[in-house]
Coordinates of C-alpha atoms and ligand atoms in Angstrom, one line a residue:
M1 CA -0.5 -4.2 21.1
G2 CA -4.0 -4.9 22.3
R3 CA -5.9 -8.0 21.8
G4 CA -9.1 -6.2 20.5
P5 CA -10.4 -6.6 17.0
L6 CA -8.1 -5.2 14.1
L7 CA -9.2 -3.1 11.1
H8 CA -7.9 -3.7 7.6
A9 CA -8.5 -0.5 5.6
D10 CA -8.1 -0.7 1.9
A11 CA -8.9 2.1 -0.7
D12 CA -11.2 1.0 -3.4
A13 CA -9.7 1.2 -7.0
F14 CA -7.2 3.7 -5.5
F15 CA -5.5 5.1 -8.6
A16 CA -8.9 5.5 -10.6
S17 CA -10.6 7.0 -7.5
V18 CA -7.8 9.7 -7.1
V19 CA -8.2 10.6 -10.8
L20 CA -11.9 10.7 -10.7
R21 CA -12.0 13.2 -7.8
H22 CA -11.5 15.9 -10.3
R23 CA -13.4 14.3 -13.2
P24 CA -16.9 13.8 -11.9
E25 CA -18.0 13.6 -15.5
L26 CA -16.3 10.3 -15.7
V27 CA -17.5 8.5 -12.7
D28 CA -20.2 6.5 -14.1
R29 CA -18.1 5.7 -17.3
P30 CA -15.5 2.9 -17.5
V31 CA -12.1 4.3 -16.7
A32 CA -8.7 2.6 -16.4
V33 CA -5.5 4.4 -15.2
V34 CA -2.5 3.2 -17.2
A35 CA 1.0 2.9 -16.2
H36 CA 3.8 1.8 -18.6
V37 CA 1.1 0.5 -21.1
F38 CA -0.6 -1.8 -18.5
V39 CA -3.9 -1.1 -16.6
A40 CA -3.0 -0.2 -13.0
S41 CA -6.5 0.4 -11.6
A42 CA -9.7 0.1 -13.3
N43 CA -13.0 1.9 -11.7
Y44 CA -16.1 -0.5 -11.0
P45 CA -17.9 0.4 -14.0
A46 CA -14.8 -0.9 -16.0
R47 CA -14.6 -3.8 -13.9
A48 CA -18.3 -4.7 -14.6
R49 CA -17.2 -4.8 -18.2
G50 CA -14.5 -7.2 -17.6
V51 CA -11.5 -4.8 -17.4
R52 CA -8.9 -6.1 -14.9
G53 CA -5.7 -4.5 -13.5
G54 CA -2.4 -5.9 -15.0
V55 CA -3.7 -6.5 -18.6
L56 CA -2.3 -4.5 -21.4
A57 CA -4.3 -1.0 -21.9
Q58 CA -4.8 -2.1 -25.6
E59 CA -6.3 -5.4 -24.6
A60 CA -8.5 -3.7 -22.2
L61 CA -9.8 -1.4 -25.0
R62 CA -10.5 -4.4 -27.1
Q63 CA -12.6 -5.8 -24.2
C64 CA -14.3 -2.6 -23.6
P65 CA -14.2 0.0 -26.5
E66 CA -15.9 2.8 -24.5
L67 CA -13.1 2.4 -21.9
V68 CA -11.5 5.9 -21.0
L69 CA -7.8 5.6 -20.6
I70 CA -5.8 7.9 -18.2
D71 CA -2.0 8.1 -17.5
V72 CA -1.4 7.5 -14.0
P73 CA -0.7 11.0 -12.3
R74 CA 2.1 9.7 -10.1
A75 CA 2.6 12.8 -7.9
E76 CA -1.0 13.1 -7.3
V77 CA -1.4 9.5 -6.3
E78 CA 1.4 9.7 -3.9
E79 CA 0.2 12.7 -2.3
A80 CA -3.3 11.1 -2.0
G81 CA -1.5 8.1 -0.4
D82 CA 0.4 10.1 2.0
A83 CA -2.8 11.8 3.0
L84 CA -4.6 8.5 3.5
F85 CA -1.8 7.4 5.8
D86 CA -2.0 10.6 7.8
L87 CA -5.6 9.8 8.3
F88 CA -4.8 6.2 9.2
H89 CA -2.4 7.5 11.9
E90 CA -5.0 9.9 13.2
C91 CA -7.4 7.2 13.6
A92 CA -5.1 4.4 15.0
R93 CA -2.5 4.0 17.6
A94 CA -0.5 1.5 15.4
V95 CA -0.5 1.3 11.4
E96 CA 1.2 -1.5 9.6
P97 CA 1.3 -0.5 5.9
G98 CA 0.5 -3.2 3.2
S99 CA 0.9 -1.0 0.2
M100 CA 0.5 2.8 -0.5
E101 CA -3.2 2.6 0.0
E102 CA -3.9 -0.3 2.4
A103 CA -2.9 -1.0 5.9
F104 CA -3.8 -2.8 9.2
L105 CA -4.8 -0.7 12.1
D106 CA -4.9 -1.1 15.7
V107 CA -7.4 1.4 16.8
G108 CA -7.3 0.3 20.6
A109 CA -10.9 -1.0 20.3
A110 CA -11.7 -2.9 23.4
D111 CA -14.6 -4.8 21.9
W112 CA -16.4 -5.3 18.5
P113 CA -18.8 -2.3 18.7
A114 CA -15.9 0.1 19.3
A115 CA -14.0 -1.5 16.3
V116 CA -17.1 -1.0 14.0
A117 CA -17.6 2.6 15.2
A118 CA -13.8 3.4 14.5
G119 CA -14.2 1.7 11.0
H120 CA -17.4 3.8 10.1
E121 CA -15.6 7.1 11.3
L122 CA -12.5 6.3 9.2
R123 CA -14.5 5.6 6.1
R124 CA -16.5 8.9 6.7
R125 CA -13.4 10.9 7.0
A126 CA -11.8 9.4 4.0
A127 CA -14.8 10.2 1.8
A128 CA -15.2 13.7 3.2
E129 CA -11.6 14.9 3.5
L130 CA -10.0 12.9 0.8
G131 CA -12.7 12.3 -1.8
I132 CA -12.0 8.5 -1.9
A133 CA -13.8 5.3 -0.9
V134 CA -12.0 3.2 1.7
S135 CA -13.3 -0.4 2.5
V136 CA -12.9 -1.5 6.1
G137 CA -12.6 -5.2 7.2
I138 CA -12.7 -6.0 11.0
G139 CA -11.5 -9.3 12.4
R140 CA -9.6 -10.9 15.4
T141 CA -6.5 -11.5 13.3
K142 CA -4.8 -9.9 10.2
L143 CA -6.0 -12.7 7.9
M144 CA -9.5 -12.2 9.1
A145 CA -9.5 -8.5 8.9
K146 CA -8.1 -8.8 5.3
L147 CA -10.7 -11.3 4.2
A148 CA -13.4 -9.0 5.8
S149 CA -12.2 -6.0 4.0
R150 CA -12.2 -8.0 0.7
A151 CA -16.0 -8.8 1.4
A152 CA -16.5 -5.2 2.2
K153 CA -15.7 -4.0 -1.2
P154 CA -16.8 -1.8 -2.8
D155 CA -17.4 1.1 -0.4
G156 CA -18.3 -0.9 2.6
L157 CA -17.5 -2.2 6.0
H158 CA -17.7 -6.0 6.8
V159 CA -17.0 -7.7 10.3
I160 CA -15.8 -11.3 10.8
R161 CA -16.7 -12.0 14.4
G162 CA -14.9 -14.6 16.5
E163 CA -17.9 -17.0 16.3
Q164 CA -17.8 -17.1 12.5
E165 CA -14.1 -17.7 12.2
A166 CA -14.2 -21.5 12.9
E167 CA -16.4 -22.3 10.0
L168 CA -14.6 -19.9 7.8
R169 CA -11.2 -21.1 8.6
R170 CA -12.3 -24.7 7.9
D171 CA -13.9 -23.9 4.5
L172 CA -11.5 -21.3 3.4
P173 CA -10.2 -22.0 -0.2
M174 CA -6.5 -22.1 -0.4
T175 CA -6.8 -19.6 -3.2
K176 CA -8.0 -17.0 -0.6
V177 CA -5.1 -17.6 1.8
W178 CA -3.0 -14.5 1.4
G179 CA 0.6 -15.4 0.5
V180 CA 0.0 -18.9 -1.0
G181 CA 1.1 -18.8 -4.6
A182 CA -0.6 -20.2 -7.6
R183 CA 1.8 -23.0 -8.1
T184 CA 1.4 -24.1 -4.4
V185 CA -2.3 -24.0 -4.7
E186 CA -2.1 -26.2 -7.8
R187 CA 0.2 -28.8 -6.1
L188 CA -2.2 -28.8 -2.9
A189 CA -5.1 -29.4 -5.3
E190 CA -3.3 -32.5 -6.9
L191 CA -3.1 -33.8 -3.4
G192 CA -6.9 -33.3 -2.9
V193 CA -6.2 -30.2 -0.6
A194 CA -8.5 -27.4 -1.8
T195 CA -9.5 -25.8 1.7
L196 CA -7.7 -25.1 4.7
G197 CA -9.6 -27.8 6.6
E198 CA -8.3 -30.5 4.3
I199 CA -4.6 -29.9 5.2
D200 CA -4.7 -32.7 7.8
T201 CA -5.7 -35.3 5.0
V202 CA -1.9 -35.2 4.0
P203 CA 1.0 -36.1 6.2
W204 CA 2.8 -33.3 7.7
D205 CA 6.0 -34.0 5.8
T206 CA 4.2 -33.8 2.4
L207 CA 2.6 -30.7 3.4
R208 CA 6.1 -29.2 4.2
R209 CA 7.6 -30.6 0.9
V210 CA 4.8 -29.0 -1.1
C211 CA 4.4 -25.4 0.8
G212 CA 7.8 -25.2 2.4
T213 CA 8.2 -25.4 6.2
A214 CA 7.2 -21.8 6.9
M215 CA 4.1 -21.7 5.0
A216 CA 3.1 -25.2 6.2
R217 CA 3.3 -23.9 9.6
R218 CA 1.5 -20.9 8.8
L219 CA -1.4 -22.8 7.2
R220 CA -1.5 -25.0 10.5
A221 CA -1.6 -21.7 12.5
I222 CA -4.5 -20.3 10.4
R223 CA -6.5 -23.4 10.9
D224 CA -5.7 -23.6 14.5
A225 CA -6.8 -19.7 14.8
T226 CA -3.3 -18.8 16.3
D227 CA -2.3 -16.8 13.4
D228 CA -0.7 -13.3 13.4
A229 CA -2.8 -10.7 15.4
A230 CA -0.1 -8.1 15.9
V231 CA -0.1 -4.8 13.9
R232 CA 3.6 -3.9 13.4
P233 CA 4.1 -0.3 12.7
V234 CA 7.7 -0.3 11.4
E235 CA 8.1 -0.3 7.7
H236 CA 11.0 -2.5 6.9
R237 CA 12.1 -1.0 3.7
S238 CA 15.5 -0.2 2.4
E239 CA 14.4 2.9 0.4
L240 CA 11.5 5.5 0.5
S241 CA 10.7 8.0 -2.2
A242 CA 8.5 10.8 -3.0
E243 CA 7.7 11.9 -6.6
G244 CA 6.7 15.5 -7.5
S245 CA 5.5 16.9 -10.7
I246 CA 5.7 20.4 -12.0
S247 CA 3.7 20.4 -15.1
G248 CA 1.0 18.5 -13.0
Y249 CA -2.0 19.2 -11.2
A250 CA -1.5 21.6 -8.0
R251 CA 0.9 24.4 -8.6
P252 CA 2.3 24.8 -12.2
D253 CA 4.3 27.8 -11.0
W254 CA 6.5 25.9 -8.4
T255 CA 10.2 26.2 -8.9
P256 CA 12.3 23.0 -8.9
A257 CA 13.7 24.1 -5.4
E258 CA 10.2 24.5 -3.9
L259 CA 9.2 21.1 -5.4
L260 CA 12.4 19.6 -4.0
E261 CA 11.8 20.9 -0.7
R262 CA 8.1 19.6 -0.6
C263 CA 9.2 16.1 -1.7
V264 CA 12.0 16.0 0.9
E265 CA 9.6 16.9 3.6
R266 CA 7.1 14.3 2.6
V267 CA 9.7 11.5 2.3
C268 CA 11.3 12.4 5.7
R269 CA 7.8 12.5 7.3
R270 CA 7.2 9.0 6.0
A271 CA 10.7 7.9 7.3
E272 CA 9.8 9.4 10.8
R273 CA 6.6 7.7 10.9
A274 CA 8.0 4.3 10.0
G275 CA 10.9 4.8 12.6
L276 CA 13.6 4.6 10.0
A277 CA 16.9 6.3 9.4
A278 CA 18.5 7.1 6.2
A279 CA 22.2 6.8 5.0
G280 CA 21.8 8.5 1.6
L281 CA 19.7 10.6 -0.6
T282 CA 19.1 10.5 -4.3
I283 CA 17.5 13.1 -6.5
T284 CA 16.2 12.1 -9.9
L285 CA 15.5 15.1 -12.2
R286 CA 13.2 14.6 -15.1
P287 CA 14.0 17.3 -17.9
D288 CA 11.1 18.5 -19.8
D289 CA 13.1 18.2 -23.1
G290 CA 12.6 14.3 -23.0
S291 CA 16.4 13.8 -22.4
P292 CA 17.3 11.1 -20.0
A293 CA 16.7 11.7 -16.2
Q294 CA 19.7 13.1 -14.3
V295 CA 20.5 11.4 -10.9
L296 CA 22.2 13.4 -8.0
R297 CA 23.4 11.3 -5.2
R298 CA 24.7 11.7 -1.7
A299 CA 25.5 8.4 0.2
G300 CA 27.0 8.0 3.7
R301 CA 28.3 4.5 5.0
T302 CA 25.9 4.6 8.1
A303 CA 22.4 5.9 8.6
T304 CA 21.9 9.1 10.5
A305 CA 19.0 9.2 12.8
D306 CA 18.5 13.0 12.5
L307 CA 16.2 13.4 9.5
R308 CA 16.5 17.1 9.8
A309 CA 19.8 17.0 7.9
W310 CA 18.3 16.0 4.7
P311 CA 16.6 19.1 3.4
A312 CA 20.1 20.8 3.5
V313 CA 21.8 18.0 1.7
A314 CA 19.0 18.1 -1.1
R315 CA 19.3 21.8 -1.6
E316 CA 23.0 21.4 -2.0
L317 CA 22.8 18.7 -4.5
L318 CA 20.3 20.7 -6.5
E319 CA 22.5 23.8 -6.5
Q320 CA 25.4 21.8 -7.9
A321 CA 23.2 20.4 -10.8
P322 CA 23.0 22.3 -14.2
E323 CA 19.9 24.4 -14.5
L324 CA 17.2 22.5 -16.2
A325 CA 13.6 23.0 -17.1
L326 CA 11.9 20.0 -15.4
T327 CA 8.6 18.1 -15.7
G328 CA 9.2 16.7 -12.3
L329 CA 11.5 15.2 -9.8
R330 CA 11.9 12.2 -7.3
V331 CA 13.6 12.2 -4.0
T332 CA 14.8 8.8 -2.4
L333 CA 16.1 8.2 0.9
T334 CA 18.5 5.3 0.6
G335 CA 20.3 2.7 3.0
M336 CA 17.4 2.8 5.5
T337 CA 17.6 1.1 9.0
P338 CA 15.2 1.1 11.8
V339 CA 16.3 3.8 14.1
D340 CA 16.2 1.5 17.2
Q341 CA 18.8 -0.9 15.5
L342 CA 21.4 1.8 14.7
P343 CA 24.7 1.2 16.5
G344 CA 26.0 3.5 19.0
T345 CA 23.0 5.9 19.1
L346 CA 21.3 7.2 22.1
F347 CA 17.9 7.7 20.4
Ligands
LIG401 MG1 -7.0 -1.3 -2.7

């Protein structure tokens, strides 16, 4: 792909933003979205009071007694994530997902002003069409774009231009180099290496021993400004799934079959976009009487490139299942392989 500047787009406090779209009365109050008793996402008023993602909800409540806790609405969050990626794909010619709410984008920008214009447009559309704030970082490589999006938060756009890079690279704290673990940072600090510019103060063999060869090479590449600038659109994943909730937010009158159809459609669209074929399909039914989830499974030995086969498979599986009142279900495509790596296909 092109050599122009890249974008890193990252939704701000994503789970919390999705929830607050329908709860405007809570926007200025500290809110945390909770998944499995842990804080999954905290809005900025909550962060200002010291609430962080990853802590136990009870602990967060002690820290901030006025905190409003909301269970993560999984299906709604997933739909918002899908809509966000639809928008990314409309704005870019290549999208490399980082998570369900962040991605590197190649918008085909030939120069900095074009990249900045594309970034503003993406942010405007995310706010207007999806009701969520997306921060955008722009840089020459993926690391620079990612550092820029961190600097852009909350709800902003930040550019790290070519001429700022040299200084930034030299002074970059090891803690900010994405992919370097806490233990490695600690061991480097013991050797007197706290910034990227200091890696040459230790012998190459020592650096390799402490970081591993691949990371040591990567650190040198970052320092030398030859780090990764390619947006790779294919998602290398062995499974993709979509969650749907009946008792949830949008259509309480959906039948399981309708919900199933919608989930299969969503997950197949994601697979198609990622260039992946699937070998199997699993449906997880969540009964509303609290009994254990029921799993229905169809698995082939090799992946089939034609995604149109899966809706019928899913329907058949559901028809064979005992009739149940459900709170929701999950559809998972399994055994995924990049379409262009399938043996013996003409695709
Ligand atoms: Mg984010």
